[in-house]
Coordinates of C-alpha atoms in Angstrom, one line a residue:
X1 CA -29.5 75.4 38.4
X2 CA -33.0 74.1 36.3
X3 CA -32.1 70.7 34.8
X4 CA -33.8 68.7 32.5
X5 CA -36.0 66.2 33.5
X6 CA -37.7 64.3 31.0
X7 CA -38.2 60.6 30.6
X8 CA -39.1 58.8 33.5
X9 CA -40.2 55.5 31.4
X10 CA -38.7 52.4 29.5
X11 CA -36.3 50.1 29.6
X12 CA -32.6 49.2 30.8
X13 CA -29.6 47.4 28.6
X14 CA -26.8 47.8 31.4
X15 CA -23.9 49.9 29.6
X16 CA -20.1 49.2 30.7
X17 CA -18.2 52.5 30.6
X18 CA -15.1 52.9 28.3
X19 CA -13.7 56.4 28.7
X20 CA -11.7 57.5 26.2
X21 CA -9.9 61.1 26.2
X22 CA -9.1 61.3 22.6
X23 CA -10.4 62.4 19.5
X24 CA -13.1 59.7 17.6
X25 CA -10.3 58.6 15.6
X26 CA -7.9 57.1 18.6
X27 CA -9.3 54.4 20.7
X28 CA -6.8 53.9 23.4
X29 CA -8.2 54.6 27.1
X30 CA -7.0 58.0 28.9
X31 CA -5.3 59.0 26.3
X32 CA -5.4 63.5 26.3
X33 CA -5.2 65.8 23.1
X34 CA -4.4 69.8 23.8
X35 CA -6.3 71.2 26.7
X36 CA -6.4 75.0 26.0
X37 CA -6.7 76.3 29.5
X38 CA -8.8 79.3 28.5
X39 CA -11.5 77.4 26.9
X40 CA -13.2 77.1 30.5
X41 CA -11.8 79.6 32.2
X42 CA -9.2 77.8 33.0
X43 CA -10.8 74.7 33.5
X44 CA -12.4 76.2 36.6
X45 CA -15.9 76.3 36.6
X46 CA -17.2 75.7 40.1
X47 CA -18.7 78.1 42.5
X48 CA -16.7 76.7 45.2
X49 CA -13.6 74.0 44.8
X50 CA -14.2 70.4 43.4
X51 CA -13.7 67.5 45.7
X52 CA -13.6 63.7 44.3
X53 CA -16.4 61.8 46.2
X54 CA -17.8 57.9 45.9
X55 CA -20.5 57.5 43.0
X56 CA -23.0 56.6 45.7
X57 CA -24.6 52.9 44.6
X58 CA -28.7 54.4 44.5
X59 CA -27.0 56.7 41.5
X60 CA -28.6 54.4 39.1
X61 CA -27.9 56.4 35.9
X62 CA -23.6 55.8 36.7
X63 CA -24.5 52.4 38.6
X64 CA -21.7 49.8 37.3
X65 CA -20.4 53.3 35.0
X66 CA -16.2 51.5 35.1
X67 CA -15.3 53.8 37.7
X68 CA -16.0 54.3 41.7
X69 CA -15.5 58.5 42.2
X70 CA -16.6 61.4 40.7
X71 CA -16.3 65.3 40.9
X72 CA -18.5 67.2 42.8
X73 CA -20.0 69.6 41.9
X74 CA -20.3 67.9 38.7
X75 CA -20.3 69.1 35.3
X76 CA -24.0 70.7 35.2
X77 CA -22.7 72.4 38.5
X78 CA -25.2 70.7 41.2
X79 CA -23.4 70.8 44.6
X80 CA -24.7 67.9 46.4
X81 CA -25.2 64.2 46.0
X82 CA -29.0 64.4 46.4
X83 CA -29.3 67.1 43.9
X84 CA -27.2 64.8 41.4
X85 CA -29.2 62.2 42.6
X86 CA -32.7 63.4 41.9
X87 CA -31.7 65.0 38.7
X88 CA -29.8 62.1 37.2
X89 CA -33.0 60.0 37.4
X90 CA -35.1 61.5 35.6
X91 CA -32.2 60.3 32.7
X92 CA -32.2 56.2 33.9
X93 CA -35.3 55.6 31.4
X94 CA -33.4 57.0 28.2
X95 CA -30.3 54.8 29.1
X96 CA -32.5 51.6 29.9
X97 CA -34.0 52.3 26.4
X98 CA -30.7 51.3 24.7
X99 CA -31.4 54.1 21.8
X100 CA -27.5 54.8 21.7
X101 CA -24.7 52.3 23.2
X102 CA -22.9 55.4 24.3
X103 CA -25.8 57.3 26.0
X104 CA -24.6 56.3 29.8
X105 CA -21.1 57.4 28.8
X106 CA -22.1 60.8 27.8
X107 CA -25.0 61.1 30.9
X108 CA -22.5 59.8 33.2
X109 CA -19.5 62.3 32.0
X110 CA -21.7 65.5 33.0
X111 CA -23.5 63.6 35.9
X112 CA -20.3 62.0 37.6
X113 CA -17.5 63.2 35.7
X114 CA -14.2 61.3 36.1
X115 CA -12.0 61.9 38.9
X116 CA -9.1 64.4 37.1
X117 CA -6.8 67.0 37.8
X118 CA -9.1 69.4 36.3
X119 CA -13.1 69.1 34.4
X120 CA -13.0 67.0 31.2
X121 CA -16.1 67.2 28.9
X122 CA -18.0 65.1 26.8
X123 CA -16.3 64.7 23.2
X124 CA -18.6 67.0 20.8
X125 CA -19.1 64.3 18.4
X126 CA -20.4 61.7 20.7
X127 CA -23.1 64.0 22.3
X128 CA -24.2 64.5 18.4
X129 CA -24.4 60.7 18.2
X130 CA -26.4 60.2 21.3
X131 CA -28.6 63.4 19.9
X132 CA -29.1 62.3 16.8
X133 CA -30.1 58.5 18.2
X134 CA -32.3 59.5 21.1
X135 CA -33.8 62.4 19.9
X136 CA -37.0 60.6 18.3
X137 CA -37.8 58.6 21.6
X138 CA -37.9 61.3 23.3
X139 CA -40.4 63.6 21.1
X140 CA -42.5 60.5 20.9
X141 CA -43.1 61.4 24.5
X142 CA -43.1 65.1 23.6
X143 CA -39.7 66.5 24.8
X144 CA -37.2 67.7 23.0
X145 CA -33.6 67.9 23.3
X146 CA -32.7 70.3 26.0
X147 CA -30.4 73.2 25.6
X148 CA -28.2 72.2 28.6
X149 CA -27.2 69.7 26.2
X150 CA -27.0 71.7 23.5
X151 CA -23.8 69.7 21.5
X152 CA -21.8 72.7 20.3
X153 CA -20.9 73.8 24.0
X154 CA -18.5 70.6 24.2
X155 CA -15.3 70.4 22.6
X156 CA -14.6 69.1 19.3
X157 CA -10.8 68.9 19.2
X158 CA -9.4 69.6 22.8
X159 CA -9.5 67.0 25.6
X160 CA -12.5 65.6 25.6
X161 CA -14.4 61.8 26.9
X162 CA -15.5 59.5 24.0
X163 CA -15.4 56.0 24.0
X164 CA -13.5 53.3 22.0
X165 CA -16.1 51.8 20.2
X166 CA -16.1 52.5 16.1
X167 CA -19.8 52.8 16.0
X168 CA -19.7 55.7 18.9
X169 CA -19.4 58.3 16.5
X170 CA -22.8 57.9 14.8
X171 CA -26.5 57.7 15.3
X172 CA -27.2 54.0 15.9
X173 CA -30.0 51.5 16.5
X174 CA -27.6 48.6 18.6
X175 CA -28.2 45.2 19.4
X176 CA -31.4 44.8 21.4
X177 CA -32.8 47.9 19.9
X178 CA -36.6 47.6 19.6
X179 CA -38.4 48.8 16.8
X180 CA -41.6 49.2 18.3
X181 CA -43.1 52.8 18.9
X182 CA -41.6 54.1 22.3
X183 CA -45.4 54.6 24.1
X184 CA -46.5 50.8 22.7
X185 CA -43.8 48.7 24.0
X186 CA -43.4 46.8 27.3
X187 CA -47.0 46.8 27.8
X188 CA -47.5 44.3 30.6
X189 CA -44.8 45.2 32.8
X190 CA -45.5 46.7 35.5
X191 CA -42.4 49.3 35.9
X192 CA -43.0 50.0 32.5
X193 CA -47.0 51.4 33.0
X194 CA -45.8 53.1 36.1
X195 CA -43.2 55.3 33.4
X196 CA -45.6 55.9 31.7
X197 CA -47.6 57.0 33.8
X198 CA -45.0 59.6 35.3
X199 CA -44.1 60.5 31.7
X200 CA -48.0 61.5 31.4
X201 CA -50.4 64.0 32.3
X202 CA -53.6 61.9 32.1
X203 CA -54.9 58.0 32.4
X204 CA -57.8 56.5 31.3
X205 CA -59.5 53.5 30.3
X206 CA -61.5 53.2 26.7
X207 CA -61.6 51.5 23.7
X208 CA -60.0 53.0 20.4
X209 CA -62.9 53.7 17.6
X210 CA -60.9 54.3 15.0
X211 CA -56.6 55.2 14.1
X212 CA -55.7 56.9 11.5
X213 CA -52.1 57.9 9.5
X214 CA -51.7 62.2 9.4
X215 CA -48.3 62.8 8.2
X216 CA -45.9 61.0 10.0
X217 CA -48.4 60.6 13.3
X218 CA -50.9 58.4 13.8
X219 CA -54.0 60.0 15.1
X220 CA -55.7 57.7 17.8
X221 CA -59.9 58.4 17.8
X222 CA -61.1 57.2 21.4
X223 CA -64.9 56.4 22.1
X224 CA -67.1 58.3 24.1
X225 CA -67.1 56.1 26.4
X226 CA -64.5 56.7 29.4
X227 CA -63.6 56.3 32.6
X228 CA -60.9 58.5 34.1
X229 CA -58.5 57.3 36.4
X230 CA -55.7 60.3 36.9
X231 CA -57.4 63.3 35.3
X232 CA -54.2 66.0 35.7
X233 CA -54.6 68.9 33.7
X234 CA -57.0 67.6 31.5
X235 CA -60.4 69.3 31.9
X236 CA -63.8 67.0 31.5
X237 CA -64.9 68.9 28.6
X238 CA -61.9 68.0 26.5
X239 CA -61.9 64.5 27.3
X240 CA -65.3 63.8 25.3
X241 CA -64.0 64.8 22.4
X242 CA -60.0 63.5 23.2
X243 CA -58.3 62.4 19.8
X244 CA -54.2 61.5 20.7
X245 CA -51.4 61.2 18.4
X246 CA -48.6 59.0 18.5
X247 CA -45.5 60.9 17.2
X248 CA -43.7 59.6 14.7
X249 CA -45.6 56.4 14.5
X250 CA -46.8 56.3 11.2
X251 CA -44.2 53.6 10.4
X252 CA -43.2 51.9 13.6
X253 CA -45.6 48.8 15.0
X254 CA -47.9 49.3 17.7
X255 CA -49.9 46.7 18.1
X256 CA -52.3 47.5 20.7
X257 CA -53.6 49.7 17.8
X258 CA -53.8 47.0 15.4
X259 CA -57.0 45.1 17.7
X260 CA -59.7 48.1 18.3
X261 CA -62.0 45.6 20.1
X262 CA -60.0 45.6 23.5
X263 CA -60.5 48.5 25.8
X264 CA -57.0 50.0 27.2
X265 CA -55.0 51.8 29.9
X266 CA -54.5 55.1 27.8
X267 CA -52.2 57.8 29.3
X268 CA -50.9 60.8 27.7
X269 CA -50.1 64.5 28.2
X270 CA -50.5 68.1 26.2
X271 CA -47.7 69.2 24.1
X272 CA -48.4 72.8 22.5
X273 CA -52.1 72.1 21.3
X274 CA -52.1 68.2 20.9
X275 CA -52.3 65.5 23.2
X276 CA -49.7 62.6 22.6
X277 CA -50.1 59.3 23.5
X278 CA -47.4 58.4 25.6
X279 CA -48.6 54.8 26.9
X280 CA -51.0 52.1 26.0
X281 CA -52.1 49.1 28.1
X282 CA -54.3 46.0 27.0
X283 CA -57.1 46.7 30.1
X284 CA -56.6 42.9 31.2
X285 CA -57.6 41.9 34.7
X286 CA -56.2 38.8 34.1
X287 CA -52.2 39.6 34.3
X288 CA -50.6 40.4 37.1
X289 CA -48.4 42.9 36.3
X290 CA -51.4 44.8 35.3
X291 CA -53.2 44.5 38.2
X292 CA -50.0 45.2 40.4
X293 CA -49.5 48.3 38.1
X294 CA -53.1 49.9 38.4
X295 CA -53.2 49.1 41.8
X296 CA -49.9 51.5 42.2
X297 CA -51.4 53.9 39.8
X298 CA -53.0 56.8 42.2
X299 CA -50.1 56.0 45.0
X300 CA -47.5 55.7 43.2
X301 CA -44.9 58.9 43.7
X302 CA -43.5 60.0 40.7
X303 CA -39.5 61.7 41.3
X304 CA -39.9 65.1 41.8
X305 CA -37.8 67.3 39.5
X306 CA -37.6 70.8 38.6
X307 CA -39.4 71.1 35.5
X308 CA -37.4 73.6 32.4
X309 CA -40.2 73.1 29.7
X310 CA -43.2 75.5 30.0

């Protein structure tokens, strides 16, 4: 089965897992509603029968998730550990980015669902929540919310996970939340360039001639002068004349754009006809996370997933 496989940058606020099995209103743990057994088949959806396994401890997405086994296959009906494994990680960056308190919980039901007598589903509310939160971060780096996660497949008023806390229901910007645009923040650590970098297509270093507001982007002028240092798809010709955009960023602060005069680690990738800027680096020698970070930059292995977006 394709999965998605989307962000592999940012940052982590460690989630602990309440599952609740009751509509948003109710907050008691394990509690069920009405489980219509024909609204999945009979709550059968495997190709083969379900077995209840240890969340292994390199699952980092459900690492510390408030319970030890899970169903396999899971939810999004991958059939071994490693597959779970590799495609769960791809997921680790949008959870470390805090951009919903219950983004883990609804990863981690679908992922590693709860050990049960039969499949229990993400509530249909609280995948709308996490939607509705995350969504922006991830079109700043260009991809958009997948259809395997489409929210109307979950259930709405049948047994269903949510979680106990009242802000769980709505799109939320909680404690720690950072303000600053997605592709501008963390810019000396060194895990952080190295997401970026696996989130992009393209790295460079140059100086920024001029950035400019176009609708709700900010349109990032580059000067001739380059040097390339992970060329991917990008073909010579276009990087002379490369301009990049920073979704969404009209409003949010980046301020490696506010200081033109310093030349930058510039990474980005091609979504339909525009490049986005998907990371931006102060080019300074003297940090050594930098230094660790460009030295890791053209050996650095990137996780290998099966791509959906074409």
């Amino acid at each position: 089965m394709k999965c998605f496989s989307p962000l592999h940058f940012w940052r982590l606020m460690p989630l602990a897992l309440t599952v609740v099995l009751a509509p948003a209103s109710q907050a008691s743990e394990y509690e069920y509603m009405s489980w219509k057994s024909d609204l999945y088949n009979g709550g059968r959806i495997y190709g083969k029968p379900p077995q209840c396994v240890d969340i292994p401890d390199d699952l980092k997405l459900c690492h510390g998730v408030g319970y030890s086994q899970m169903l396999l296959p899971n939810l999004l009906e991958h059939e071994t550990l490693a597959e779970v494994k590799q495609q769960a990680g791809s997921w680790v960056p949008l959870v470390l980015k805090n951009c919903h308190e219950g983004t883990q919980v609804f990863l981690c039901s679908l992922f590693a669902p709860v050990c049960l007598e039969r499949p229990i589903y993400p509530c249909r509310w609280l995948c709308e929540a996490v939607r509705d939160s995350c969504t922006p971060i991830m079109e700043a780096f260009g991809f958009p919310w997948p259809e395997m996660l489409t929210c109307d497949k979950f259930p709405q008023d049948d047994v269903c996970i949510a979680m106990s806390s009242a802000n769980a229901t709505v799109a939320t910007k909680p404690t720690g939340y950072s303000p600053i645009c997605p592709p501008c923040d963390n810019e000396m650590k060194t895990d952080a360039i190295l997401e970026h970098m696996c989130a992009s297509e393209f790295a460079i270093k140059t100086k920024i001639k001029d950035v400019r507001i176009e609708n709700s982007d900010r349109k990032v002028i580059l000067q001739k002068k380059k040097k390339t240092l992970k060329l991917g798809n990008l073909k010579k010709k276009d990087l002379k004349k490369l301009v990049l955009y920073l979704k969404n960023g009209a409003d949010c602060p980046c301020q490696q754009l506010d200081n033109l005069g310093n030349a930058y680690l510039i990474m980005g990738r091609k979504v339909d006809k525009q490049y986005l800027l998907t990371g931006i680096h102060k080019w300074d020698k003297s940090s050594k996370e930098f230094k660790k970070a460009v030295k890791k930059l053209r050996s650095h292995k990137c996780p290998a997933f099966e791509p959906v977006f074409k």
